[in-house]
Amino acid sequence: MKIIAGLGNPGLKYENTRHNAGFMAVDALAEKLGLEFSQEKFSSKFAKGRISGEDVVLLKPQTYMNDSGIALRQCLDFYKAAPSDVVILYDDVDLPVGRIRIRQKGSAGGHNGIKSIIHCLFTEEFDRIRIGVGKDVQIPMISWVLGKFPLEQKQSLDQALDMAAEAGEDIIRKGTMHAMNRYNAKKV
């Protein structure tokens, strides 16, 4: 069992904000796989399917970003999965819009959703796909991540979300190293 979780905040207020890039990417993956987030469990919206014969759960925690780890822990406990079975998709202000970066482990880098996951899983060793949302040093960070993408970034964002969805699928099909080699150098 593999778990691919996109991070974000629930509700219309947060829809299409930079902080919800993870939700948007896992939505793109669900669409690609013909799945719908029609079920609720693990304090999340989730969909279940298969990738290359592997059972996969797509997860959108509804706990708000700062408590994402709670939902993920519930899902892992239910399926008796390990942190090594997890792929997290989330926003990263240190990458420009249009870029993604895959890592196998690491610190939270100041991201509260990842801090929560590390705290609840007791490890930093899980796959992650960071989706660039850029930053503006003149805008306070909280206002920036809760702001919406400008229209002129829509094409780059859509391409990056599709690339993140493909990378999540590639991790399941061919492994993290393959996906890192394929996607970490790509620019849209």
XYZ file of N, CA, C and O in Angstrom:
752
model
N 0.842 -1.187 0.000
C 0.000 0.000 0.000
C 0.888 1.251 0.000
O 1.783 1.365 0.823
N 0.626 2.137 -0.933
C 1.337 3.416 -0.995
C 0.337 4.532 -0.718
O -0.845 4.440 -1.087
N 0.800 5.575 -0.084
C -0.049 6.722 0.247
C 0.568 7.971 -0.362
O 1.727 8.295 -0.087
N -0.195 8.640 -1.209
C 0.246 9.891 -1.815
C -0.657 10.980 -1.266
O -1.865 11.001 -1.536
N -0.079 11.879 -0.469
C -0.858 12.924 0.185
C -0.475 14.292 -0.352
O 0.703 14.624 -0.431
N -1.485 15.053 -0.727
C -1.288 16.448 -1.103
C -1.672 17.315 0.077
O -2.712 17.093 0.702
N -0.827 18.286 0.413
C -1.105 19.133 1.567
C -1.800 20.421 1.146
O -1.543 20.966 0.073
N -2.648 20.910 2.047
C -3.361 22.154 1.815
C -4.289 22.447 2.973
O -4.250 21.778 4.009
N -5.121 23.444 2.785
C -6.132 23.818 3.770
C -7.505 23.615 3.151
O -7.723 23.978 1.998
N -8.452 23.053 3.924
C -9.788 22.818 3.379
C -10.602 24.111 3.301
O -10.325 25.075 4.004
N -11.603 24.097 2.443
C -12.557 25.200 2.372
C -12.323 26.131 1.200
O -11.205 26.257 0.693
N -13.401 26.769 0.783
C -13.370 27.687 -0.363
C -12.412 28.850 -0.151
O -11.806 29.337 -1.108
N -12.283 29.295 1.080
C -11.411 30.429 1.389
C -9.971 30.186 0.919
O -9.268 31.113 0.526
N -9.537 28.933 0.965
C -8.144 28.596 0.651
C -7.961 28.002 -0.745
O -6.836 27.735 -1.154
N -9.058 27.786 -1.453
C -8.987 27.176 -2.773
C -8.086 27.985 -3.706
O -8.162 29.214 -3.744
N -7.223 27.297 -4.418
C -6.299 27.899 -5.394
C -5.270 28.858 -4.789
O -4.705 29.687 -5.502
N -5.004 28.726 -3.504
C -3.927 29.517 -2.902
C -2.611 28.768 -3.065
O -2.590 27.563 -3.339
N -1.521 29.483 -2.881
C -0.195 28.863 -3.020
C -0.017 27.699 -2.047
O 0.581 26.685 -2.385
N -0.543 27.856 -0.833
C -0.401 26.819 0.190
C -1.155 25.546 -0.185
O -0.926 24.497 0.412
N -2.064 25.626 -1.151
C -2.843 24.465 -1.562
C -2.295 23.806 -2.821
O -2.979 23.006 -3.454
N -1.058 24.100 -3.176
C -0.450 23.479 -4.358
C -0.441 21.954 -4.234
O -0.609 21.247 -5.226
N -0.273 21.430 -3.036
C -0.302 19.980 -2.830
C -1.663 19.387 -3.139
O -1.763 18.339 -3.783
N -2.727 20.054 -2.685
C -4.089 19.616 -3.017
C -4.277 19.613 -4.536
O -4.822 18.670 -5.108
N -3.814 20.681 -5.183
C -4.004 20.813 -6.626
C -3.252 19.698 -7.382
O -3.757 19.153 -8.361
N -2.054 19.369 -6.915
C -1.264 18.330 -7.577
C -1.884 16.948 -7.389
O -1.932 16.152 -8.330
N -2.375 16.648 -6.202
C -2.987 15.332 -5.977
C -4.332 15.255 -6.708
O -4.736 14.187 -7.166
N -5.003 16.398 -6.888
C -6.209 16.427 -7.727
C -5.854 16.077 -9.173
O -6.581 15.333 -9.841
N -4.740 16.625 -9.663
C -4.288 16.327 -11.032
C -3.974 14.841 -11.184
O -4.299 14.227 -12.206
N -3.362 14.243 -10.158
C -3.058 12.815 -10.195
C -4.346 11.991 -10.183
O -4.481 11.031 -10.945
N -5.298 12.375 -9.337
C -6.576 11.653 -9.279
C -7.273 11.698 -10.638
O -7.783 10.672 -11.117
N -7.267 12.850 -11.271
C -7.893 12.983 -12.588
C -7.195 12.074 -13.611
O -7.841 11.376 -14.381
N -5.875 12.065 -13.567
C -5.087 11.231 -14.484
C -5.409 9.742 -14.300
O -5.452 8.980 -15.267
N -5.661 9.346 -13.052
C -5.942 7.942 -12.743
C -7.432 7.603 -12.808
O -7.818 6.458 -12.603
N -8.273 8.618 -13.068
C -9.717 8.395 -13.123
C -10.336 8.152 -11.764
O -11.330 7.441 -11.628
N -9.761 8.771 -10.718
C -10.260 8.609 -9.349
C -10.931 9.894 -8.874
O -10.615 10.979 -9.352
N -11.848 9.745 -7.905
C -12.506 10.901 -7.307
C -12.346 10.840 -5.795
O -12.364 9.766 -5.206
N -12.228 12.006 -5.185
C -12.146 12.102 -3.724
C -13.568 12.069 -3.164
O -14.083 13.056 -2.666
N -14.201 10.900 -3.275
C -15.605 10.763 -2.894
C -15.778 10.181 -1.492
O -16.899 10.038 -1.029
N -14.685 9.839 -0.827
C -14.774 9.231 0.492
C -14.095 10.115 1.528
O -13.189 10.877 1.200
N -14.549 9.997 2.771
C -13.915 10.720 3.871
C -13.580 9.736 4.978
O -14.419 8.958 5.412
N -12.328 9.769 5.370
C -11.813 8.906 6.429
C -10.442 9.456 6.792
O -9.838 10.171 6.003
N -9.936 9.135 7.947
C -8.609 9.576 8.383
C -8.541 11.107 8.447
O -7.507 11.692 8.124
N -9.624 11.778 8.825
C -9.673 13.249 8.844
C -9.257 13.814 7.492
O -8.602 14.841 7.409
N -9.629 13.117 6.418
C -9.183 13.447 5.067
C -10.255 13.117 4.047
O -11.138 12.307 4.289
N -10.103 13.715 2.879
C -10.787 13.234 1.692
C -9.810 12.264 1.049
O -8.611 12.531 1.018
N -10.317 11.132 0.584
C -9.390 10.190 -0.020
C -10.029 9.433 -1.176
O -11.244 9.376 -1.317
N -9.142 8.918 -2.007
C -9.529 8.086 -3.141
C -8.585 6.891 -3.139
O -7.435 7.004 -2.732
N -9.086 5.768 -3.576
C -8.267 4.562 -3.587
C -8.230 4.008 -5.002
O -9.250 3.982 -5.696
N -7.034 3.601 -5.442
C -6.880 3.050 -6.772
C -5.643 2.190 -6.857
O -5.129 1.727 -5.834
N -5.142 2.022 -8.087
C -3.952 1.209 -8.305
C -3.045 1.908 -9.306
O -3.510 2.538 -10.242
N -1.746 1.759 -9.080
C -0.733 2.215 -10.026
C 0.212 1.039 -10.229
O 0.830 0.567 -9.269
N 0.282 0.557 -11.455
C 1.144 -0.591 -11.791
C 0.954 -1.759 -10.831
O 1.911 -2.358 -10.348
N -0.298 -2.066 -10.527
C -0.599 -3.200 -9.665
C -0.469 -2.928 -8.181
O -0.771 -3.793 -7.364
N -0.010 -1.747 -7.813
C 0.181 -1.380 -6.399
C -1.059 -0.623 -5.906
O -1.518 0.320 -6.557
N -1.618 -1.054 -4.758
C -2.714 -0.306 -4.156
C -2.207 1.050 -3.700
O -1.134 1.145 -3.079
N -2.978 2.085 -4.010
C -2.576 3.453 -3.686
C -3.756 4.205 -3.091
O -4.886 4.110 -3.593
N -3.487 4.944 -2.037
C -4.463 5.864 -1.453
C -3.990 7.277 -1.753
O -2.840 7.629 -1.478
N -4.871 8.075 -2.343
C -4.608 9.505 -2.515
C -5.323 10.208 -1.381
O -6.498 9.950 -1.114
N -4.619 11.111 -0.713
C -5.123 11.703 0.523
C -5.043 13.214 0.470
O -4.041 13.777 0.030
N -6.115 13.875 0.925
C -6.119 15.332 1.109
C -6.562 15.604 2.549
O -7.751 15.656 2.838
N -5.596 15.729 3.481
C -5.949 15.960 4.878
C -6.828 17.198 5.036
O -6.571 18.235 4.436
N -7.857 17.056 5.864
C -8.785 18.163 6.118
C -8.543 18.778 7.497
O -9.392 19.471 8.038
N -7.375 18.543 8.043
C -7.017 18.988 9.395
C -6.406 20.387 9.412
O -5.992 20.845 10.461
N -6.318 21.026 8.263
C -5.558 22.253 8.050
C -4.073 21.898 8.036
O -3.631 20.896 8.605
N -3.339 22.720 7.327
C -1.935 22.453 7.027
C -1.121 22.080 8.269
O -0.390 21.101 8.269
N -1.261 22.856 9.328
C -0.388 22.692 10.494
C -0.604 21.388 11.260
O 0.202 21.048 12.124
N -1.677 20.657 10.960
C -1.946 19.371 11.602
C -2.018 18.225 10.600
O -2.635 17.191 10.871
N -1.376 18.375 9.460
C -1.407 17.354 8.410
C -0.933 15.993 8.898
O -1.417 14.950 8.456
N 0.013 15.987 9.813
C 0.563 14.728 10.314
C -0.455 13.861 11.021
O -0.363 12.631 10.988
N -1.445 14.492 11.648
C -2.481 13.732 12.362
C -3.241 12.842 11.386
O -3.433 11.650 11.625
N -3.672 13.418 10.273
C -4.413 12.657 9.262
C -3.537 11.558 8.662
O -3.986 10.420 8.476
N -2.306 11.896 8.371
C -1.402 10.922 7.769
C -1.140 9.749 8.723
O -1.135 8.587 8.311
N -0.949 10.056 9.995
C -0.731 8.997 10.988
C -1.931 8.056 11.047
O -1.776 6.832 11.110
N -3.149 8.625 11.013
C -4.363 7.796 11.041
C -4.391 6.841 9.843
O -4.721 5.665 9.982
N -4.049 7.343 8.679
C -4.056 6.531 7.462
C -2.991 5.429 7.537
O -3.273 4.271 7.220
N -1.784 5.786 7.946
C -0.715 4.795 8.066
C -1.087 3.706 9.062
O -0.857 2.516 8.805
N -1.654 4.091 10.198
C -2.038 3.108 11.209
C -3.109 2.163 10.674
O -3.047 0.949 10.893
N -4.095 2.706 9.966
C -5.182 1.878 9.434
C -4.652 0.846 8.447
O -5.030 -0.329 8.496
N -3.789 1.267 7.542
C -3.276 0.363 6.510
C -1.991 -0.365 6.930
O -1.442 -1.142 6.156
N -1.524 -0.089 8.153
C -0.276 -0.684 8.643
C 0.869 -0.419 7.658
O 1.681 -1.298 7.350
N 0.901 0.809 7.170
C 1.923 1.243 6.220
C 3.068 1.906 6.981
O 2.912 2.329 8.128
N 4.202 2.000 6.328
C 5.395 2.616 6.916
C 5.624 3.987 6.280
O 5.136 4.254 5.177
N 6.378 4.868 6.943
C 6.710 6.158 6.332
C 7.363 6.014 4.955
O 7.197 6.875 4.100
N 8.056 4.914 4.720
C 8.682 4.686 3.409
C 7.639 4.440 2.310
O 7.975 4.455 1.125
N 6.370 4.241 2.694
C 5.282 4.047 1.733
C 4.580 5.361 1.384
O 3.575 5.358 0.674
N 5.104 6.463 1.896
C 4.438 7.769 1.781
C 5.141 8.660 0.765
O 6.368 8.710 0.705
N 4.327 9.400 -0.003
C 4.811 10.474 -0.871
C 3.968 11.705 -0.537
O 2.740 11.645 -0.575
N 4.629 12.809 -0.195
C 3.933 14.051 0.151
C 4.153 15.072 -0.951
O 5.286 15.303 -1.372
N 3.086 15.708 -1.410
C 3.156 16.791 -2.388
C 2.781 18.078 -1.665
O 1.730 18.137 -1.029
N 3.636 19.109 -1.780
C 3.367 20.343 -1.044
C 4.083 21.533 -1.670
O 4.986 21.386 -2.478
N 3.656 22.718 -1.254
C 4.190 23.977 -1.767
C 5.560 24.289 -1.173
O 5.853 23.914 -0.043
N 6.391 24.967 -1.972
C 7.719 25.371 -1.503
C 8.029 26.777 -2.019
O 8.115 26.989 -3.227
N 8.217 27.706 -1.098
C 8.500 29.099 -1.472
C 9.925 29.282 -1.985
O 10.226 30.306 -2.601
N 10.796 28.317 -1.749
C 12.186 28.444 -2.197
C 12.399 27.966 -3.635
O 13.513 28.039 -4.139
N 11.344 27.495 -4.261
C 11.401 27.119 -5.671
C 10.512 28.074 -6.470
O 9.420 28.418 -6.011
N 10.952 28.481 -7.641
C 10.099 29.351 -8.456
C 8.892 28.586 -9.001
O 8.932 27.351 -9.125
N 7.834 29.310 -9.320
C 6.655 28.703 -9.934
C 7.101 28.013 -11.222
O 7.881 28.560 -11.998
N 6.624 26.795 -11.411
C 6.989 26.036 -12.600
C 8.040 24.978 -12.343
O 8.342 24.176 -13.215
N 8.602 24.935 -11.139
C 9.634 23.940 -10.807
C 9.105 22.996 -9.738
O 8.301 23.381 -8.883
N 9.574 21.759 -9.789
C 9.327 20.817 -8.700
C 10.665 20.237 -8.287
O 11.648 20.318 -9.016
N 10.700 19.674 -7.095
C 11.925 19.037 -6.606
C 11.515 17.845 -5.757
O 10.665 17.965 -4.869
N 12.137 16.716 -6.007
C 11.839 15.480 -5.285
C 12.983 15.204 -4.310
O 14.151 15.336 -4.663
N 12.614 14.833 -3.090
C 13.604 14.439 -2.083
C 13.101 13.199 -1.367
O 11.905 12.988 -1.249
N 14.047 12.412 -0.858
C 13.689 11.204 -0.120
C 13.590 11.429 1.384
O 12.948 10.658 2.073
N 14.239 12.459 1.857
C 14.213 12.750 3.292
C 14.714 14.169 3.490
O 15.183 14.812 2.556
N 14.615 14.644 4.708
C 15.127 15.968 5.018
C 14.290 16.653 6.080
O 13.269 16.143 6.525
N 14.738 17.822 6.457
C 14.043 18.587 7.493
C 12.777 19.214 6.913
O 12.506 19.117 5.712
N 12.045 19.884 7.760
C 10.812 20.547 7.344
C 11.098 21.811 6.545
O 10.236 22.287 5.813
N 12.275 22.377 6.692
C 12.612 23.585 5.955
C 11.665 24.737 6.248
O 11.426 25.575 5.385
N 11.098 24.781 7.450
C 10.189 25.857 7.823
C 8.741 25.635 7.414
O 7.889 26.472 7.680
N 8.436 24.515 6.768
C 7.064 24.240 6.317
C 6.301 23.543 7.445
O 6.647 22.439 7.865
N 5.241 24.181 7.926
C 4.517 23.664 9.087
C 3.801 22.338 8.832
O 3.676 21.521 9.734
N 3.338 22.108 7.612
C 2.715 20.823 7.297
C 3.716 19.689 7.395
O 3.426 18.616 7.942
N 4.912 19.916 6.880
C 5.963 18.898 6.954
C 6.439 18.724 8.398
O 6.695 17.596 8.838
N 6.512 19.818 9.163
C 6.861 19.701 10.591
C 5.887 18.771 11.297
O 6.289 17.913 12.092
N 4.597 18.937 11.017
C 3.572 18.111 11.639
C 3.739 16.644 11.242
O 3.615 15.744 12.077
N 4.037 16.397 9.979
C 4.210 15.013 9.508
C 5.432 14.382 10.161
O 5.371 13.250 10.653
N 6.540 15.110 10.206
C 7.750 14.592 10.865
C 7.454 14.266 12.329
O 7.840 13.210 12.841
N 6.725 15.159 12.997
C 6.378 14.966 14.411
C 5.506 13.715 14.602
O 5.741 12.922 15.521
N 4.519 13.534 13.727
C 3.581 12.416 13.884
C 4.103 11.078 13.359
O 3.663 10.024 13.817
N 5.031 11.124 12.400
C 5.596 9.869 11.872
C 6.914 9.494 12.557
O 7.446 8.417 12.311
N 7.458 10.407 13.364
C 8.709 10.178 14.102
C 9.908 9.960 13.189
O 10.840 9.255 13.551
N 9.858 10.541 11.990
C 10.977 10.402 11.061
C 10.921 11.506 10.010
O 9.855 12.061 9.743
N 12.080 11.797 9.434
C 12.182 12.713 8.301
C 12.319 11.933 6.996
O 12.458 12.511 5.931
N 12.285 10.609 7.093
C 12.552 9.762 5.937
C 11.256 9.313 5.264
O 10.724 8.236 5.548
N 10.757 10.169 4.403
C 9.622 9.865 3.534
C 9.805 10.707 2.275
O 10.437 11.752 2.285
N 9.276 10.185 1.164
C 9.407 10.879 -0.114
C 8.555 12.134 -0.125
O 7.467 12.166 0.445
N 9.060 13.143 -0.819
C 8.315 14.391 -0.933
C 8.553 15.023 -2.291
O 9.646 14.918 -2.847
N 7.528 15.636 -2.799
C 7.599 16.390 -4.045
C 7.223 17.825 -3.709
O 6.087 18.114 -3.354
N 8.222 18.692 -3.807
C 8.029 20.114 -3.501
C 7.622 20.834 -4.783
O 8.244 20.653 -5.825
N 6.598 21.652 -4.692
C 6.055 22.380 -5.839
C 6.336 23.860 -5.636
O 5.885 24.458 -4.658
N 7.080 24.438 -6.558
C 7.477 25.835 -6.429
C 6.310 26.802 -6.490
O 5.484 26.733 -7.399
N 6.271 27.697 -5.502
C 5.261 28.767 -5.484
C 5.932 30.136 -5.433
O 5.257 31.161 -5.388
N 7.276 30.145 -5.432
C 8.014 31.405 -5.395
C 7.794 32.157 -4.093
O 7.142 31.677 -3.174
N 8.390 33.357 -4.025
C 8.166 34.215 -2.860
C 8.438 35.658 -3.240
O 9.072 35.943 -4.257
N 7.930 36.534 -2.435
C 8.133 37.973 -2.590
C 8.534 38.488 -1.217
O 7.708 38.484 -0.290
N 9.764 38.911 -1.066
C 10.281 39.310 0.251
C 9.563 40.539 0.804
O 9.673 40.835 1.999
N 8.831 41.252 -0.028
C 8.105 42.439 0.436
C 6.724 42.102 0.994
O 6.069 42.958 1.573
N 6.300 40.848 0.827
C 4.991 40.424 1.322
C 5.218 39.449 2.472
O 6.003 38.505 2.337
N 4.551 39.664 3.617
C 4.708 38.724 4.738
C 4.396 37.290 4.292
O 3.477 37.063 3.497
N 5.166 36.336 4.800
C 5.076 34.946 4.350
C 3.653 34.399 4.433
O 3.178 33.750 3.498
N 2.963 34.624 5.538
C 1.611 34.067 5.686
C 0.675 34.636 4.629
O -0.140 33.924 4.045
N 0.799 35.921 4.327
C -0.027 36.534 3.279
C 0.336 35.965 1.918
O -0.530 35.766 1.060
N 1.624 35.705 1.710
C 2.073 35.166 0.435
C 1.503 33.777 0.183
O 0.908 33.511 -0.855
N 1.698 32.858 1.144
C 1.262 31.476 0.906
C -0.261 31.344 0.876
O -0.789 30.440 0.231
N -0.957 32.255 1.540
C -2.416 32.204 1.513
C -2.996 33.048 0.378
O -4.210 33.151 0.220
N -2.110 33.633 -0.435
C -2.536 34.384 -1.610
C -2.709 33.460 -2.804
O -2.187 32.348 -2.843
N -3.436 33.956 -3.786
C -3.690 33.169 -4.998
C -2.633 33.461 -6.055
O -2.001 34.504 -6.050
N -2.459 32.513 -6.956
C -1.517 32.678 -8.060
C -2.058 33.712 -9.048
O -3.244 33.675 -9.381
N -1.207 34.613 -9.524
C -1.665 35.560 -10.550
C -1.894 34.837 -11.880
O -1.289 33.795 -12.149
N -2.760 35.404 -12.687
C -3.140 34.801 -13.971
C -1.934 34.507 -14.861
O -1.879 33.480 -15.528
N -0.930 35.387 -14.843
C 0.237 35.195 -15.715
C 1.080 33.975 -15.326
O 1.936 33.542 -16.096
N 0.844 33.396 -14.138
C 1.576 32.193 -13.718
C 0.778 30.914 -13.941
O 1.273 29.821 -13.691
N -0.454 31.036 -14.420
C -1.336 29.874 -14.541
C -0.735 28.760 -15.406
O -0.757 27.599 -15.023
N -0.177 29.099 -16.550
C 0.367 28.066 -17.437
C 1.549 27.345 -16.782
O 1.621 26.117 -16.790
N 2.466 28.095 -16.174
C 3.611 27.476 -15.486
C 3.142 26.626 -14.315
O 3.659 25.526 -14.084
N 2.167 27.133 -13.570
C 1.639 26.385 -12.435
C 0.999 25.084 -12.906
O 1.294 24.016 -12.356
N 0.140 25.157 -13.915
C -0.538 23.956 -14.405
C 0.463 22.908 -14.879
O 0.297 21.718 -14.610
N 1.506 23.349 -15.569
C 2.532 22.411 -16.038
C 3.272 21.782 -14.849
O 3.561 20.583 -14.857
N 3.565 22.579 -13.836
C 4.257 22.050 -12.649
C 3.368 21.070 -11.889
O 3.846 20.040 -11.389
N 2.067 21.366 -11.794
C 1.145 20.453 -11.106
C 1.048 19.127 -11.847
O 1.056 18.057 -11.225
N 0.984 19.194 -13.173
C 0.965 17.964 -13.972
C 2.269 17.187 -13.793
O 2.262 15.960 -13.670
N 3.388 17.907 -13.776
C 4.690 17.269 -13.601
C 4.775 16.625 -12.212
O 5.292 15.509 -12.067
N 4.255 17.289 -11.176
C 4.264 16.732 -9.820
C 3.401 15.471 -9.761
O 3.785 14.480 -9.138
N 2.249 15.499 -10.428
C 1.378 14.316 -10.470
C 2.091 13.164 -11.171
O 2.087 12.024 -10.684
N 2.727 13.447 -12.303
C 3.482 12.423 -13.033
C 4.619 11.875 -12.177
O 4.883 10.669 -12.175
N 5.291 12.763 -11.448
C 6.411 12.338 -10.601
C 5.925 11.421 -9.481
O 6.588 10.434 -9.148
N 4.765 11.731 -8.895
C 4.204 10.863 -7.860
C 3.925 9.469 -8.400
O 4.249 8.463 -7.770
N 3.366 9.433 -9.590
C 3.095 8.147 -10.245
C 4.405 7.432 -10.579
O 4.530 6.214 -10.392
N 5.405 8.175 -11.030
C 6.701 7.601 -11.386
C 7.405 7.002 -10.165
O 8.056 5.965 -10.271
N 7.267 7.648 -9.017
C 7.857 7.107 -7.783
C 7.283 5.725 -7.498
O 8.020 4.797 -7.141
N 5.969 5.574 -7.678
C 5.334 4.270 -7.430
C 5.782 3.255 -8.478
O 6.105 2.110 -8.164
N 5.828 3.660 -9.746
C 6.137 2.740 -10.842
C 7.611 2.320 -10.875
O 7.932 1.158 -11.041
N 8.523 3.307 -10.734
C 9.937 3.026 -11.001
C 10.887 3.408 -9.869
O 12.090 3.246 -9.999
N 10.357 3.959 -8.790
C 11.200 4.285 -7.647
C 11.587 5.751 -7.577
O 11.557 6.482 -8.572
N 11.955 6.160 -6.392
C 12.252 7.563 -6.128
C 13.475 8.060 -6.885
O 13.470 9.162 -7.422
N 14.523 7.256 -6.943
C 15.736 7.696 -7.637
C 15.455 7.944 -9.119
O 15.933 8.923 -9.686
N 14.678 7.077 -9.724
C 14.312 7.276 -11.128
C 13.568 8.599 -11.290
O 13.870 9.389 -12.193
N 12.601 8.837 -10.424
C 11.825 10.083 -10.507
C 12.707 11.304 -10.258
O 12.564 12.329 -10.939
N 13.615 11.218 -9.319
C 14.520 12.345 -9.038
C 15.360 12.669 -10.274
O 15.489 13.834 -10.652
N 15.923 11.634 -10.890
C 16.751 11.842 -12.082
C 15.943 12.418 -13.238
O 16.447 13.200 -14.032
N 14.691 12.031 -13.313
C 13.848 12.470 -14.426
C 13.286 13.879 -14.233
O 13.192 14.640 -15.189
N 12.906 14.239 -13.014
C 12.152 15.478 -12.803
C 12.913 16.610 -12.124
O 12.542 17.770 -12.285
N 13.946 16.319 -11.348
C 14.585 17.395 -10.590
C 15.260 18.451 -11.472
O 15.377 19.594 -11.076
N 15.685 18.099 -12.639
C 16.352 19.066 -13.516
C 15.394 19.751 -14.488
O 15.763 20.709 -15.147
N 14.151 19.255 -14.567
C 13.194 19.778 -15.547
C 12.697 21.176 -15.177
O 12.410 21.460 -14.021
N 12.570 22.006 -16.176
C 11.949 23.322 -16.038
C 10.790 23.370 -17.014
O 10.849 22.811 -18.095
N 9.750 24.091 -16.622
C 8.634 24.282 -17.561
C 8.807 25.592 -18.288
O 9.530 26.453 -17.910
